PDB file of C-alpha atoms and ligand atoms in Angstrom:
ATOM      1  CA  MET A  12     -17.590 -13.376  -9.637  1.00 97.00           C
ATOM      2  CA  ILE A  13     -15.335 -13.342  -6.606  1.00 97.00           C
ATOM      3  CA  VAL A  14     -16.508 -12.048  -3.211  1.00 98.00           C
ATOM      4  CA  ARG A  15     -14.202 -11.579  -0.229  1.00 98.00           C
ATOM      5  CA  GLN A  16     -14.668 -10.153   3.264  1.00 98.00           C
ATOM      6  CA  LEU A  17     -11.918  -8.143   4.939  1.00 98.00           C
ATOM      7  CA  GLN A  18     -11.989 -10.113   8.192  1.00 98.00           C
ATOM      8  CA  GLU A  19     -11.906 -13.456   6.380  1.00 97.00           C
ATOM      9  CA  ALA A  20      -9.041 -12.232   4.197  1.00 97.00           C
ATOM     10  CA  GLU A  21      -7.096 -11.203   7.303  1.00 97.00           C
ATOM     11  CA  GLU A  22      -7.644 -14.597   8.895  1.00 96.00           C
ATOM     12  CA  SER A  23      -6.731 -16.584   5.779  1.00 94.00           C
ATOM     13  CA  GLY A  24      -3.156 -15.276   5.538  1.00 94.00           C
ATOM     14  CA  ARG A  25      -3.725 -12.292   3.262  1.00 97.00           C
ATOM     15  CA  LYS A  26      -2.632  -9.832   5.961  1.00 97.00           C
ATOM     16  CA  ILE A  27       1.047  -8.922   5.615  1.00 97.00           C
ATOM     17  CA  VAL A  28       2.745  -7.042   8.460  1.00 97.00           C
ATOM     18  CA  ASP A  29       5.609  -4.684   7.616  1.00 96.00           C
ATOM     19  CA  PRO A  30       8.787  -6.060   9.223  1.00 96.00           C
ATOM     20  CA  LYS A  31       9.858  -2.461   9.912  1.00 96.00           C
ATOM     21  CA  GLY A  32       6.677  -1.827  11.941  1.00 97.00           C
ATOM     22  CA  ASN A  33       5.066   0.967   9.900  1.00 98.00           C
ATOM     23  CA  TRP A  34       1.996  -0.735   8.406  1.00 98.00           C
ATOM     24  CA  ASP A  35      -0.013  -3.831   7.692  1.00 98.00           C
ATOM     25  CA  SER A  36      -1.790  -4.612   4.457  1.00 98.00           C
ATOM     26  CA  THR A  37      -4.550  -7.099   3.709  1.00 98.00           C
ATOM     27  CA  ARG A  38      -4.236  -8.026   0.056  1.00 98.00           C
ATOM     28  CA  MET A  39      -7.832  -8.711  -0.891  1.00 98.00           C
ATOM     29  CA  LEU A  40      -7.276  -8.987  -4.645  1.00 98.00           C
ATOM     30  CA  LEU A  41      -4.000 -10.179  -6.192  1.00 97.00           C
ATOM     31  CA  LYS A  42      -2.337 -10.956  -9.506  1.00 96.00           C
ATOM     32  CA  ASP A  43      -3.739 -14.480  -9.752  1.00 95.00           C
ATOM     33  CA  ASP A  44      -7.274 -13.030  -9.762  1.00 97.00           C
ATOM     34  CA  ASN A  45      -6.386 -11.761 -13.266  1.00 97.00           C
ATOM     35  CA  MET A  46      -7.832  -8.252 -12.909  1.00 98.00           C
ATOM     36  CA  GLY A  47      -4.715  -6.358 -13.974  1.00 97.00           C
ATOM     37  CA  PHE A  48      -4.415  -4.605 -10.589  1.00 98.00           C
ATOM     38  CA  SER A  49      -4.303  -5.540  -6.916  1.00 98.00           C
ATOM     39  CA  PHE A  50      -6.422  -4.048  -4.122  1.00 98.00           C
ATOM     40  CA  HIS A  51      -5.381  -3.810  -0.487  1.00 98.00           C
ATOM     41  CA  ILE A  52      -6.695  -2.415   2.776  1.00 98.00           C
ATOM     42  CA  THR A  53      -3.710  -0.888   4.542  1.00 98.00           C
ATOM     43  CA  THR A  54      -3.347   0.395   8.089  1.00 98.00           C
ATOM     44  CA  ILE A  55      -0.568   2.935   8.602  1.00 98.00           C
ATOM     45  CA  TYR A  56       0.372   2.976  12.260  1.00 98.00           C
ATOM     46  CA  LYS A  57       0.314   6.199  14.281  1.00 98.00           C
ATOM     47  CA  GLY A  58       3.727   7.883  14.259  1.00 98.00           C
ATOM     48  CA  ALA A  59       4.918   6.085  11.117  1.00 98.00           C
ATOM     49  CA  ASP A  60       7.311   8.205   9.044  1.00 98.00           C
ATOM     50  CA  PHE A  61       8.939   6.295   6.205  1.00 98.00           C
ATOM     51  CA  GLN A  62      10.127   6.522   2.631  1.00 97.00           C
ATOM     52  CA  MET A  63       8.843   4.573  -0.354  1.00 97.00           C
ATOM     53  CA  HIS A  64       9.755   4.489  -4.018  1.00 97.00           C
ATOM     54  CA  TYR A  65       7.659   2.126  -6.108  1.00 96.00           C
ATOM     55  CA  GLN A  66       9.999   1.877  -9.088  1.00 95.00           C
ATOM     56  CA  ASN A  67       8.212  -1.211 -10.441  1.00 94.00           C
ATOM     57  CA  HIS A  68       4.583  -0.238  -9.702  1.00 96.00           C
ATOM     58  CA  LEU A  69       2.021   2.545  -9.939  1.00 98.00           C
ATOM     59  CA  GLU A  70      -0.022   3.006  -6.751  1.00 98.00           C
ATOM     60  CA  SER A  71      -3.119   4.998  -5.794  1.00 98.00           C
ATOM     61  CA  VAL A  72      -3.993   5.451  -2.132  1.00 98.00           C
ATOM     62  CA  TYR A  73      -7.390   6.552  -0.768  1.00 98.00           C
ATOM     63  CA  CYS A  74      -7.654   7.614   2.887  1.00 98.00           C
ATOM     64  CA  MET A  75     -10.743   6.275   4.665  1.00 98.00           C
ATOM     65  CA  SER A  76      -9.824   7.418   8.178  1.00 98.00           C
ATOM     66  CA  GLY A  77      -7.041   9.078  10.134  1.00 98.00           C
ATOM     67  CA  LYS A  78      -4.726  11.984   9.472  1.00 98.00           C
ATOM     68  CA  GLY A  79      -1.250  12.379   7.990  1.00 98.00           C
ATOM     69  CA  GLU A  80       0.743  13.788   5.094  1.00 98.00           C
ATOM     70  CA  VAL A  81       2.690  12.687   2.052  1.00 98.00           C
ATOM     71  CA  GLU A  82       5.795  14.478   0.751  1.00 98.00           C
ATOM     72  CA  THR A  83       7.161  14.063  -2.770  1.00 98.00           C
ATOM     73  CA  LEU A  84      10.932  14.159  -2.455  1.00 97.00           C
ATOM     74  CA  ASP A  85      11.869  15.470  -5.908  1.00 96.00           C
ATOM     75  CA  ASP A  86      10.077  18.787  -5.305  1.00 97.00           C
ATOM     76  CA  GLY A  87       9.637  18.856  -1.499  1.00 97.00           C
ATOM     77  CA  LYS A  88       5.845  19.339  -1.767  1.00 98.00           C
ATOM     78  CA  VAL A  89       3.807  18.238   1.248  1.00 98.00           C
ATOM     79  CA  TYR A  90       0.166  17.178   0.837  1.00 98.00           C
ATOM     80  CA  PRO A  91      -2.141  16.747   3.846  1.00 98.00           C
ATOM     81  CA  ILE A  92      -4.042  13.456   4.037  1.00 98.00           C
ATOM     82  CA  THR A  93      -7.507  13.346   5.608  1.00 98.00           C
ATOM     83  CA  PRO A  94     -10.502  11.056   5.014  1.00 98.00           C
ATOM     84  CA  GLY A  95     -11.490  11.462   1.371  1.00 98.00           C
ATOM     85  CA  THR A  96      -7.972  12.216   0.064  1.00 98.00           C
ATOM     86  CA  LEU A  97      -6.695  10.156  -2.884  1.00 98.00           C
ATOM     87  CA  TYR A  98      -3.033  10.419  -3.822  1.00 98.00           C
ATOM     88  CA  ILE A  99      -1.863   8.980  -7.106  1.00 98.00           C
ATOM     89  CA  LEU A 100       1.797   8.068  -7.633  1.00 98.00           C
ATOM     90  CA  ASP A 101       1.604   8.391 -11.406  1.00 97.00           C
ATOM     91  CA  LYS A 102       5.331   9.117 -11.838  1.00 96.00           C
ATOM     92  CA  HIS A 103       6.742   6.401  -9.571  1.00 96.00           C
ATOM     93  CA  ASP A 104       7.305   9.343  -7.219  1.00 97.00           C
ATOM     94  CA  LYS A 105       9.783   8.860  -4.401  1.00 97.00           C
ATOM     95  CA  HIS A 106       7.840   9.900  -1.296  1.00 98.00           C
ATOM     96  CA  VAL A 107       7.630   9.979   2.480  1.00 98.00           C
ATOM     97  CA  LEU A 108       4.407   9.070   4.292  1.00 98.00           C
ATOM     98  CA  ARG A 109       3.711  10.334   7.816  1.00 98.00           C
ATOM     99  CA  ALA A 110       0.796   9.285  10.011  1.00 98.00           C
ATOM    100  CA  PHE A 111      -0.232  11.686  12.776  1.00 98.00           C
ATOM    101  CA  GLU A 112      -3.026   9.240  13.670  1.00 98.00           C
ATOM    102  CA  GLU A 113      -3.576   5.661  12.572  1.00 98.00           C
ATOM    103  CA  MET A 114      -4.733   5.816   8.950  1.00 98.00           C
ATOM    104  CA  LYS A 115      -6.894   3.282   7.086  1.00 98.00           C
ATOM    105  CA  MET A 116      -6.188   3.322   3.361  1.00 98.00           C
ATOM    106  CA  ALA A 117      -7.522   1.552   0.279  1.00 98.00           C
ATOM    107  CA  CYS A 118      -4.619   0.954  -2.116  1.00 98.00           C
ATOM    108  CA  VAL A 119      -4.500  -0.163  -5.750  1.00 98.00           C
ATOM    109  CA  PHE A 120      -1.321  -1.394  -7.464  1.00 98.00           C
ATOM    110  CA  ASN A 121      -0.559  -1.794 -11.162  1.00 98.00           C
ATOM    111  CA  PRO A 122       0.946  -4.228 -12.031  1.00 96.00           C
ATOM    112  CA  PRO A 123      -0.785  -6.295  -9.350  1.00 97.00           C
ATOM    113  CA  LEU A 124       1.140  -7.616  -6.365  1.00 96.00           C
ATOM    114  CA  THR A 125       1.551 -11.376  -6.164  1.00 93.00           C
ATOM    115  CA  GLY A 126       1.089 -11.599  -2.388  1.00 88.00           C
ATOM    116  CA  LYS A 127       3.850 -11.263   0.172  1.00 89.00           C
ATOM    117  CA  GLU A 128       5.715  -8.144  -0.982  1.00 91.00           C
ATOM    118  CA  VAL A 129       7.441  -6.015   1.639  1.00 92.00           C
ATOM    119  CA  HIS A 130       9.646  -3.008   0.911  1.00 92.00           C
ATOM    120  CA  ASN A 131      13.228  -3.561  -0.248  1.00 93.00           C
ATOM    121  CA  ALA A 132      16.056  -1.191   0.718  1.00 90.00           C
ATOM    122  CA  GLU A 133      14.810   1.447  -1.766  1.00 92.00           C
ATOM    123  CA  GLY A 134      11.215   1.253  -0.523  1.00 94.00           C
ATOM    124  CA  ALA A 135      10.108  -0.624  -3.650  1.00 95.00           C
ATOM    125  CA  TYR A 136       8.420  -3.988  -4.163  1.00 94.00           C
ATOM    126  CA  GLU A 137      10.131  -6.567  -6.346  1.00 92.00           C
ATOM    127  CA  LEU A 138       8.100  -7.763  -9.312  1.00 89.00           C
ATOM    128  CA  GLU A 139       7.824 -11.459  -8.406  1.00 79.00           C
ATOM    129  CA  ALA A 140       7.384 -11.908  -4.665  1.00 79.00           C
ATOM    130  CA  GLU A 141       6.186 -15.098  -3.002  1.00 81.00           C
ATOM    131  CA  LYS A 142       2.496 -15.894  -3.459  1.00 84.00           C
ATOM    132  CA  ILE A 143      -0.025 -16.298  -0.639  1.00 80.00           C
ATOM    133  CA  GLU A 144      -1.217 -19.921  -0.536  1.00 79.00           C
ATOM    134  CA  GLU A 145      -4.729 -20.460   0.816  1.00 73.00           C
TER     135      GLU A 145
HETATM  136  C1  LIG B 277       0.504   3.649   1.392  1.00 84.90           C
HETATM  137  C2  LIG B 277       1.471   2.553   1.221  1.00 84.90           C
HETATM  138  O1  LIG B 277       2.028   2.356   0.176  1.00 84.90           O
HETATM  139  N1  LIG B 277       1.662   1.802   2.294  1.00 84.90           N
HETATM  140  C3  LIG B 277       2.507   0.652   2.284  1.00 84.90           C
HETATM  141  C4  LIG B 277       1.730  -0.625   2.117  1.00 84.90           C
HETATM  142  C5  LIG B 277       1.106  -0.751   0.745  1.00 84.90           C
HETATM  143  N2  LIG B 277      -0.028   0.095   0.597  1.00 84.90           N
HETATM  144  C6  LIG B 277       0.632  -2.170   0.525  1.00 84.90           C
HETATM  145  O2  LIG B 277       1.476  -3.060   0.382  1.00 84.90           O
HETATM  146  O3  LIG B 277      -0.565  -2.397   0.495  1.00 84.90           O
END
């Protein structure tokens, strides 16, 4: 069994900060743990308003705290996000995320991230990013 603590994960280099300033993500469980998914605790900063399109991954996002909304761009639907909301990008949906307050999210990716992914120009993660060395 593997046990990790959020604070220790942050301090050991697992916390990745978005170069565009919208979020940070502590990748607590990654591809080399061999679970078939990765698990991250993500903070979306207040006022963030940005587009993503995970062409190479499926992602589910559970809101633990804060308030915002997610808009799917193909149909223009807007879904409020409050604590307890789970949104599931089951169709690689192109979407915009907006944070009216800082939001704390638990995120799962399939296939798992390798470590240091940040968004490319399309708002996607490449499949083989650099690993986090501990
Ligand atoms: C909700 C979302 O996708 N935020 C961007 C960061 C991502 N969750 C990650 O890399 O953990």
